[in-house]
XYZ file of N, CA and C in Angstrom:
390
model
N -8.637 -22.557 21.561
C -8.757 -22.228 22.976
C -10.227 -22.251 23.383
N -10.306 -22.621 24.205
C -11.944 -23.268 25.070
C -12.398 -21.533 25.608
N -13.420 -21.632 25.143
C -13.749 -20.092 26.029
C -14.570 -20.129 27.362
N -14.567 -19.353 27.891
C -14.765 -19.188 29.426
C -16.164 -19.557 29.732
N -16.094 -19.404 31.109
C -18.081 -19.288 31.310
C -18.492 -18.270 30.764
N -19.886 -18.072 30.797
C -20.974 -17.271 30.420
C -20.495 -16.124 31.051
N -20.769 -14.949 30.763
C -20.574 -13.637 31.320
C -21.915 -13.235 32.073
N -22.070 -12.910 33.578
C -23.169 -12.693 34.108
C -22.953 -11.368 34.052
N -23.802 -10.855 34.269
C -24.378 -9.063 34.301
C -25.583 -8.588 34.247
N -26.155 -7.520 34.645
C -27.260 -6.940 34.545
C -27.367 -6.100 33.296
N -28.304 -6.645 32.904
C -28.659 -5.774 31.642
C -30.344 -4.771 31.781
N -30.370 -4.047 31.252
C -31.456 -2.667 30.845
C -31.870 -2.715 29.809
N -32.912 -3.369 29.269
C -33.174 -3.134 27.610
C -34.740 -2.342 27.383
N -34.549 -1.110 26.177
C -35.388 -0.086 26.021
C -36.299 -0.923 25.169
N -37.927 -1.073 25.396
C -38.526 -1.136 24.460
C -39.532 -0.367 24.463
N -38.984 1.223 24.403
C -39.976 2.364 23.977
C -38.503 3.272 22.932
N -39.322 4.293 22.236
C -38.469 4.623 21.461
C -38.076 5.986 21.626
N -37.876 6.185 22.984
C -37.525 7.390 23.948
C -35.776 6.806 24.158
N -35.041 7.626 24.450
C -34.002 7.767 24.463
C -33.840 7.953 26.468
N -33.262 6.826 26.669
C -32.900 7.280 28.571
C -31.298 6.827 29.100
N -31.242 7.632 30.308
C -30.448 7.606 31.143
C -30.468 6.687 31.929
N -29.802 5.944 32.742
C -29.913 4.930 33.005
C -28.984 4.602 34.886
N -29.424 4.592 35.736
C -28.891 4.145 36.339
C -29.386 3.178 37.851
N -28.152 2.240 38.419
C -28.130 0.951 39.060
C -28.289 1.534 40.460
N -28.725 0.617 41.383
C -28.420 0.536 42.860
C -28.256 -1.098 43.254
N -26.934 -1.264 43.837
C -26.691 -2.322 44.888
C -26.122 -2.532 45.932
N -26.070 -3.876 46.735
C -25.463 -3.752 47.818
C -23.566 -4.382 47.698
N -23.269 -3.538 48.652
C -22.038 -4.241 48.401
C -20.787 -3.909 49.563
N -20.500 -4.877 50.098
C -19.807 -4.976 51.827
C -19.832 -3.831 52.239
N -21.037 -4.201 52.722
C -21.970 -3.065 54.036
C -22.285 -1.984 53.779
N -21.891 -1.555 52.398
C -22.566 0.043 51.588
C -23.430 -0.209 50.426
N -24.381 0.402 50.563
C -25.490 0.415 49.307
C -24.368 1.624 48.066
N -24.738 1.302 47.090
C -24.220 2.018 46.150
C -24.941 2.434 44.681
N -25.109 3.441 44.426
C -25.953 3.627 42.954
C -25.085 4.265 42.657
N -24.940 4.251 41.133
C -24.045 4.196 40.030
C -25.035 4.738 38.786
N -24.509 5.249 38.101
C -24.983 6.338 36.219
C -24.031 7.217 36.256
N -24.099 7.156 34.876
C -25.109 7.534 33.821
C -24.721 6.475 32.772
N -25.940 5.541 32.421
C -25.570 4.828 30.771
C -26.050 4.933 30.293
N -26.197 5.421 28.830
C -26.875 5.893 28.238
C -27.882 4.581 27.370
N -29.116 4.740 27.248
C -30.034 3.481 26.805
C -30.893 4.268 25.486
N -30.112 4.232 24.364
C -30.856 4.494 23.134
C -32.572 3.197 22.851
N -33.174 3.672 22.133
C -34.266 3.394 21.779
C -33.801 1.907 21.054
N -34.989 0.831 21.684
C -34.673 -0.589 20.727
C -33.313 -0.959 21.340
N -32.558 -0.713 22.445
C -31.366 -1.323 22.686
C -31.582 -1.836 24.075
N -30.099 -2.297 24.301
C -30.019 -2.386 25.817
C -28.493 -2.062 26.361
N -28.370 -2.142 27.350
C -26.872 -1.436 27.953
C -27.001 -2.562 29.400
N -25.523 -2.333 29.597
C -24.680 -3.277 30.976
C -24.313 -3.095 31.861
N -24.959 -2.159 32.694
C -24.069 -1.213 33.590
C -23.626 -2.207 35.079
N -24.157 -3.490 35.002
C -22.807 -4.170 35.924
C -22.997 -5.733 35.104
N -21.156 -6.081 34.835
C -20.947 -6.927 34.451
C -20.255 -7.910 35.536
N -20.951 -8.418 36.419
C -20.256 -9.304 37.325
C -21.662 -10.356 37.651
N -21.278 -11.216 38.938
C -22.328 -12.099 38.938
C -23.630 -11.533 40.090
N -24.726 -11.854 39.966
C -25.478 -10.969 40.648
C -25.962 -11.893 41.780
N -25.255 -11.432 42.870
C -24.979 -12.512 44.186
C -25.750 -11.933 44.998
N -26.717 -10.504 45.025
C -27.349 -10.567 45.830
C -28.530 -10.014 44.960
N -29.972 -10.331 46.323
C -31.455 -10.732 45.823
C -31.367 -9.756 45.225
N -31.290 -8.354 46.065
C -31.926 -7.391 45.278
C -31.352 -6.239 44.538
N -31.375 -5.635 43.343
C -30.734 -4.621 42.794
C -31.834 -3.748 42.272
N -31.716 -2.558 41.664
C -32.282 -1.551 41.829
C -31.983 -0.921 40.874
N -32.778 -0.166 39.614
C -32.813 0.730 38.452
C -33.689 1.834 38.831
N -33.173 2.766 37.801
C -33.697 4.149 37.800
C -33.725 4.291 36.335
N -34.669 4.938 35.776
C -34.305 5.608 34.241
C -34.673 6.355 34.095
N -34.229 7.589 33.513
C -35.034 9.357 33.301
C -34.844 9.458 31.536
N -35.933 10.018 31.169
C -35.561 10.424 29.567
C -34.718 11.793 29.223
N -34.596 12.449 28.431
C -33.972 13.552 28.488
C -34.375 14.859 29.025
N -35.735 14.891 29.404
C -36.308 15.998 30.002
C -36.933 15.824 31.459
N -35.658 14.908 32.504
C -35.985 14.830 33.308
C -37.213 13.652 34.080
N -37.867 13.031 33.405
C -39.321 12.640 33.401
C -38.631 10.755 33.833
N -38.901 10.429 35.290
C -39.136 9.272 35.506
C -39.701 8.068 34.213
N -38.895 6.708 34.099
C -39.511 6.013 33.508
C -39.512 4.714 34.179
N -39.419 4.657 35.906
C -39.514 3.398 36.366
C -40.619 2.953 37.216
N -41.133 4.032 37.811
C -42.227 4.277 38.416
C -41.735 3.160 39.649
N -40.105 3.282 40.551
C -40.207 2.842 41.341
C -40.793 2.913 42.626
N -39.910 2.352 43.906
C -40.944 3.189 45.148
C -39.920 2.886 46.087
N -38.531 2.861 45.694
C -37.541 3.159 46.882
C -36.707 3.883 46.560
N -36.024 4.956 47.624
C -35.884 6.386 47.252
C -34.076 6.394 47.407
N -33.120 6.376 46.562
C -32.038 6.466 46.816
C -31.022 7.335 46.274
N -30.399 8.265 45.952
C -29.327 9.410 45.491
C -28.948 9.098 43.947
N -28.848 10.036 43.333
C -28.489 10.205 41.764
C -27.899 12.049 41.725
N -26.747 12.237 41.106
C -26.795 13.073 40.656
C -27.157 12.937 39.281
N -28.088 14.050 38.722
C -28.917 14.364 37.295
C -27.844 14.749 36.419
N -26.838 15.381 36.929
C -26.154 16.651 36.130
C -24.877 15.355 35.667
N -24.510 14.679 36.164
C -23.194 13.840 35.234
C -23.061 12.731 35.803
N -22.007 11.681 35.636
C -21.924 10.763 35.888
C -21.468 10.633 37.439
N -22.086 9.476 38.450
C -21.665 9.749 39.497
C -22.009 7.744 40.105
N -20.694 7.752 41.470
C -21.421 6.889 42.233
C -21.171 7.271 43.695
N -22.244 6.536 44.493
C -22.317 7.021 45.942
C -22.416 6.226 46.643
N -21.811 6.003 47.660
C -21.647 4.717 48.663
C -22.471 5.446 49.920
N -23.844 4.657 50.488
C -24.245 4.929 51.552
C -24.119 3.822 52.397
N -23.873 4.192 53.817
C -24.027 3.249 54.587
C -25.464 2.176 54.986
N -25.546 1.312 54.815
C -26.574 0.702 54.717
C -27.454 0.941 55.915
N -26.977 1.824 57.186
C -27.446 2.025 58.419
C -27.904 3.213 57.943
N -27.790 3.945 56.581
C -28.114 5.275 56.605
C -29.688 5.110 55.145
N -29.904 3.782 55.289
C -30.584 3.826 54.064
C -32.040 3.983 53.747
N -32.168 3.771 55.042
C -33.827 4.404 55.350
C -34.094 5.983 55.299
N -33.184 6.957 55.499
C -32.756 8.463 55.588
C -31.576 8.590 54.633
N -31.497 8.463 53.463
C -29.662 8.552 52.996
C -29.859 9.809 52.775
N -30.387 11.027 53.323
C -30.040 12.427 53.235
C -29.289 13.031 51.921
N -29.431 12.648 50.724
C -29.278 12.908 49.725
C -28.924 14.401 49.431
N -29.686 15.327 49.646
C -29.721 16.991 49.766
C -27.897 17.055 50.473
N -27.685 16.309 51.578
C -26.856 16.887 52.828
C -25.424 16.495 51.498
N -25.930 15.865 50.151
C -24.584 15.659 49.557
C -24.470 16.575 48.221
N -25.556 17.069 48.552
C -25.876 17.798 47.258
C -26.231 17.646 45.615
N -26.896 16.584 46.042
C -27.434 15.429 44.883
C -29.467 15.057 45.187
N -29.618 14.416 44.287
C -31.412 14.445 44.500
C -31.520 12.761 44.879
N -32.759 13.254 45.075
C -32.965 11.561 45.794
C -34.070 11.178 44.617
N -34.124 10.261 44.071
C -35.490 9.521 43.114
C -35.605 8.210 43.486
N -36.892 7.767 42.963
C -37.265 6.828 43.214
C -36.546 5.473 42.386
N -35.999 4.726 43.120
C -35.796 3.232 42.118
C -36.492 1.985 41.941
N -36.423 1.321 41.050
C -37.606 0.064 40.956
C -36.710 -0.782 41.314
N -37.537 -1.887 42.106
C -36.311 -2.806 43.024
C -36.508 -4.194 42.124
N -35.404 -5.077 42.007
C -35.546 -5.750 40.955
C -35.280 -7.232 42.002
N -36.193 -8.117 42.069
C -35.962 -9.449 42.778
C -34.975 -10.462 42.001
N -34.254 -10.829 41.987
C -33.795 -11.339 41.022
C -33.841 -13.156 41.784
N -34.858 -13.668 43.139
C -34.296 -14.832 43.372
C -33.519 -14.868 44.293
N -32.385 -15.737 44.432
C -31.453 -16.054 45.013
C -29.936 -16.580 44.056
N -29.262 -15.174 44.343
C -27.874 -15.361 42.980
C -28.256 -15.768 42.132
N -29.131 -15.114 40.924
C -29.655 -15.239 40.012
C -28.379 -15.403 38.578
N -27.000 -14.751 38.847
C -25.884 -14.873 38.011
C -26.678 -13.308 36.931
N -27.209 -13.969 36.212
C -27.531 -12.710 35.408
C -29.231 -12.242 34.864
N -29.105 -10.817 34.979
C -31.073 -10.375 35.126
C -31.041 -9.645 33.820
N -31.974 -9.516 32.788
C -32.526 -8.468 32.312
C -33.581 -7.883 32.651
N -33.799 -6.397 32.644
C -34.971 -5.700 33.035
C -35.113 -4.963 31.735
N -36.601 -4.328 31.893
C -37.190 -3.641 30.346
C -37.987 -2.314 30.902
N -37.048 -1.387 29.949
C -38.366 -0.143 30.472
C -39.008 -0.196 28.998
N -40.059 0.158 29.621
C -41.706 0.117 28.754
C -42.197 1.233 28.642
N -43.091 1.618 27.526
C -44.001 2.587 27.613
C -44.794 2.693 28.748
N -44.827 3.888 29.393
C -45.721 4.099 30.937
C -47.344 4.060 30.425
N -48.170 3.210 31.107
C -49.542 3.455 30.907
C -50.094 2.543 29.270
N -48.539 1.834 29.169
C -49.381 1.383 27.993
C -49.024 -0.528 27.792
């Protein structure tokens, strides 16, 4: 049996030997959405969307276990810290997504260009400052 196409997806791969949390932001008919918790052991990588990546831009977050940013992004969108969660904002609400009013925190995400339908991206968190 002939096997299929290539599998597109976004992948996260750790090359520091910190242990992180891991989570996505994208768009998707007319709601922005971020999505975690995956967990990203040291020296690995993780998949947290396996489909084709049809639009420019998507969006990571990663925290280590004590809370501590590792993306050093600069666009600000909803995560709950405490467990796994996803959140659909209206894309009219995304300049203000009032994060608090859901009872969740807002952090910063690193925005990832991927082109134009790039099919599939890897990104790398790194040692900060080094």
């Amino acid at each position: 049996q002939a096997s299929g196409p290539a599998r597109a997806e976004l992948r996260v791969c750790n090359q520091t030997l910190n242990l992180y949390n891991v989570a996505v932001g994208y768009f998707s008919n007319d709601k922005f959405y971020t999505e975690g918790w995956w967990t990203l052991p040291a020296n690995a990588c993780v998949t947290p969307l396996r489909e084709d990546l049809n639009n420019r831009f998507y969006y990571f977050f990663a925290m280590d276990l004590y809370g501590n940013d590792a993306t050093d992004g600069d666009r600000e969108f909803c995560v709950n810290v405490n467990k796994g969660f996803r959140v659909a904002i209206p894309s009219d609400d995304l300049e203000r997504p009032a994060c608090w009013v859901r009872g969740i925190q807002q952090v910063k995400f690193k925005e990832i260009d991927t082109g134009e339908g790039a099919g599939s991206w890897t990104v790398f968190v790194t040692q900060k400052g080094g």
